[in-house]
Amino acid sequence: MAELSVVLTAISHPTRRAMIDRLSRGPAGFLELAKPFDTALNSVTKHLKMLERAGLIARQKHGREVIISLRAEPLKNVAGWVHHYERFWNEQLDEFEHHFKSTKRKEKKR
Amino acid sequence: MAELSVVLTAISHPTRRAMIDRLSRGPAGFLELAKPFDTALNSVTKHLKMLERAGLIARQKHGREVIISLRAEPLKNVAGWVHHYERFWNEQLDEFEHHFKSTKRKEKKR
């Protein structure tokens, strides 16, 4: 399993997140995957290498074509890490909610 | 709200994740936050700037000291993005589970 830092770096670029999104709708050949992106094929190759290093894609040969497919499991580590802090953003929301409710209460009293 | 790419880049470095972890246990002064890391103070400043750009920390002046605290809300976007792919790693686990169960069944039949 690739390190969390490698996975987070891989998903930190919008092009690589768009590639993950495309692959979530099914496997694709290299050119098909490269098509929607306004980048040189060389740059697509670099993005794919970073996704591969993170374990987020797999390549399989089908005849003469290479088919790329999504491997989502490394994202589980990202979810695990971020969930650890869920209560912190919930607490902030609770504080906000509390403030909002008590402001409303005061308004009713007027 | 900072862009998802900026937040993901901010959390992609182990030192910055360790800083978030420290701040989740309460606010800290700059030197206190820098202490556990074997890096130059200059590098700590750079890490803090990236966390600040992502909206993950806030600085407040208390007398002569600057107190740094966690702002976890931008992590909510990370959770939202990664949850979108949850069914993909679950599907992979289901396939594995299915394979595992059918292998066991075959073993019992022997």
mmCIF file of C-alpha atoms in Angstrom, chain A:
data_model
loop_
_atom_site.group_PDB
_atom_site.id
_atom_site.type_symbol
_atom_site.label_atom_id
_atom_site.label_comp_id
_atom_site.label_asym_id
_atom_site.label_seq_id
_atom_site.Cartn_x
_atom_site.Cartn_y
_atom_site.Cartn_z
ATOM 1 C CA MET A 1 0.000 0.000 0.000
ATOM 2 C CA ALA A 2 1.413 3.407 -1.019
ATOM 3 C CA GLU A 3 2.164 5.923 1.730
ATOM 4 C CA LEU A 4 -0.541 8.433 2.603
ATOM 5 C CA SER A 5 1.683 11.350 1.515
ATOM 6 C CA VAL A 6 2.108 9.805 -1.938
ATOM 7 C CA VAL A 7 -1.657 9.274 -2.279
ATOM 8 C CA LEU A 8 -2.475 12.828 -1.128
ATOM 9 C CA THR A 9 0.088 14.294 -3.542
ATOM 10 C CA ALA A 10 -1.432 12.207 -6.337
ATOM 11 C CA ILE A 11 -4.954 13.533 -5.708
ATOM 12 C CA SER A 12 -3.833 17.137 -5.065
ATOM 13 C CA HIS A 13 -3.828 18.035 -8.781
ATOM 14 C CA PRO A 14 -7.177 18.796 -10.493
ATOM 15 C CA THR A 15 -6.165 16.934 -13.676
ATOM 16 C CA ARG A 16 -5.392 13.781 -11.704
ATOM 17 C CA ARG A 17 -8.692 14.078 -9.801
ATOM 18 C CA ALA A 18 -10.487 14.458 -13.151
ATOM 19 C CA MET A 19 -8.711 11.306 -14.392
ATOM 20 C CA ILE A 20 -9.872 9.422 -11.286
ATOM 21 C CA ASP A 21 -13.394 10.688 -11.946
ATOM 22 C CA ARG A 22 -13.254 9.519 -15.575
ATOM 23 C CA LEU A 23 -11.959 6.090 -14.531
ATOM 24 C CA SER A 24 -14.690 5.761 -11.905
ATOM 25 C CA ARG A 25 -17.063 5.524 -14.890
ATOM 26 C CA GLY A 26 -15.070 2.595 -16.322
ATOM 27 C CA PRO A 27 -11.612 1.655 -17.662
ATOM 28 C CA ALA A 28 -10.127 3.645 -20.559
ATOM 29 C CA GLY A 29 -7.305 3.505 -23.075
ATOM 30 C CA PHE A 30 -4.464 6.046 -22.809
ATOM 31 C CA LEU A 31 -5.643 8.293 -25.668
ATOM 32 C CA GLU A 32 -9.263 8.191 -24.517
ATOM 33 C CA LEU A 33 -8.145 9.210 -21.038
ATOM 34 C CA ALA A 34 -5.900 11.985 -22.374
ATOM 35 C CA LYS A 35 -8.524 13.469 -24.741
ATOM 36 C CA PRO A 36 -10.460 15.849 -22.418
ATOM 37 C CA PHE A 37 -7.284 17.437 -21.038
ATOM 38 C CA ASP A 38 -5.675 20.369 -22.725
ATOM 39 C CA THR A 39 -2.176 19.076 -21.952
ATOM 40 C CA ALA A 40 0.662 17.451 -23.880
ATOM 41 C CA LEU A 41 0.614 13.630 -23.934
ATOM 42 C CA ASN A 42 3.943 13.824 -22.134
ATOM 43 C CA SER A 43 2.232 15.559 -19.232
ATOM 44 C CA VAL A 44 -0.603 12.983 -19.232
ATOM 45 C CA THR A 45 2.061 10.267 -18.894
ATOM 46 C CA LYS A 46 3.548 12.074 -15.883
ATOM 47 C CA HIS A 47 0.138 12.388 -14.220
ATOM 48 C CA LEU A 48 -0.551 8.689 -14.808
ATOM 49 C CA LYS A 49 2.823 7.783 -13.298
ATOM 50 C CA MET A 50 1.929 9.680 -10.111
ATOM 51 C CA LEU A 51 -1.450 7.933 -9.935
ATOM 52 C CA GLU A 52 0.257 4.581 -10.491
ATOM 53 C CA ARG A 53 2.862 5.239 -7.786
ATOM 54 C CA ALA A 54 -0.022 5.941 -5.396
ATOM 55 C CA GLY A 55 -1.620 2.614 -6.365
ATOM 56 C CA LEU A 56 -4.684 4.446 -7.716
ATOM 57 C CA ILE A 57 -4.593 2.975 -11.222
ATOM 58 C CA ALA A 58 -3.697 -0.327 -12.850
ATOM 59 C CA ARG A 59 -2.645 -0.943 -16.460
ATOM 60 C CA GLN A 60 -3.560 -4.085 -18.343
ATOM 61 C CA LYS A 61 -2.633 -5.083 -21.874
ATOM 62 C CA HIS A 62 -5.580 -5.950 -24.099
ATOM 63 C CA GLY A 63 -4.055 -6.951 -27.429
ATOM 64 C CA ARG A 64 -2.069 -3.948 -28.568
ATOM 65 C CA GLU A 65 -3.859 -1.470 -26.326
ATOM 66 C CA VAL A 66 -3.145 -0.671 -22.684
ATOM 67 C CA ILE A 67 -6.304 -0.325 -20.619
ATOM 68 C CA ILE A 68 -6.150 1.820 -17.492
ATOM 69 C CA SER A 69 -8.517 1.176 -14.601
ATOM 70 C CA LEU A 70 -9.198 2.695 -11.190
ATOM 71 C CA ARG A 71 -7.955 1.161 -7.951
ATOM 72 C CA ALA A 72 -9.783 3.140 -5.288
ATOM 73 C CA GLU A 73 -8.517 1.353 -2.189
ATOM 74 C CA PRO A 74 -5.671 3.804 -1.344
ATOM 75 C CA LEU A 75 -8.401 6.462 -0.942
ATOM 76 C CA LYS A 76 -9.604 4.531 2.092
ATOM 77 C CA ASN A 77 -6.502 5.757 3.967
ATOM 78 C CA VAL A 78 -7.352 9.336 3.019
ATOM 79 C CA ALA A 79 -10.893 8.845 4.371
ATOM 80 C CA GLY A 80 -9.465 7.313 7.550
ATOM 81 C CA TRP A 81 -7.090 10.213 8.108
ATOM 82 C CA VAL A 82 -9.696 12.911 7.441
ATOM 83 C CA HIS A 83 -12.378 11.207 9.578
ATOM 84 C CA HIS A 84 -10.085 11.543 12.534
ATOM 85 C CA TYR A 85 -10.774 15.304 12.411
ATOM 86 C CA GLU A 86 -14.503 15.108 11.685
ATOM 87 C CA ARG A 87 -15.469 16.089 15.215
ATOM 88 C CA PHE A 88 -13.416 19.280 14.879
ATOM 89 C CA TRP A 89 -15.377 20.635 11.962
ATOM 90 C CA ASN A 90 -18.603 19.352 13.563
ATOM 91 C CA GLU A 91 -17.712 21.162 16.793
ATOM 92 C CA GLN A 92 -17.193 24.348 14.803
ATOM 93 C CA LEU A 93 -20.579 23.814 13.139
ATOM 94 C CA ASP A 94 -22.180 23.097 16.523
ATOM 95 C CA GLU A 95 -20.804 26.353 17.873
ATOM 96 C CA PHE A 96 -22.185 28.142 14.849
ATOM 97 C CA GLU A 97 -25.548 26.375 15.196
ATOM 98 C CA HIS A 98 -25.653 27.201 18.891
ATOM 99 C CA HIS A 99 -24.890 30.844 18.151
ATOM 100 C CA PHE A 100 -27.520 30.888 15.403
ATOM 101 C CA LYS A 101 -30.181 29.313 17.645
ATOM 102 C CA SER A 102 -29.504 31.611 20.582
ATOM 103 C CA THR A 103 -29.618 34.638 18.254
ATOM 104 C CA LYS A 104 -33.016 33.443 16.989
ATOM 105 C CA ARG A 105 -34.253 32.954 20.542
ATOM 106 C CA LYS A 106 -33.230 36.492 21.420
ATOM 107 C CA GLU A 107 -35.031 37.769 18.349
ATOM 108 C CA LYS A 108 -38.230 35.970 19.399
ATOM 109 C CA LYS A 109 -38.048 37.526 22.834
ATOM 110 C CA ARG A 110 -38.017 41.019 21.382
#
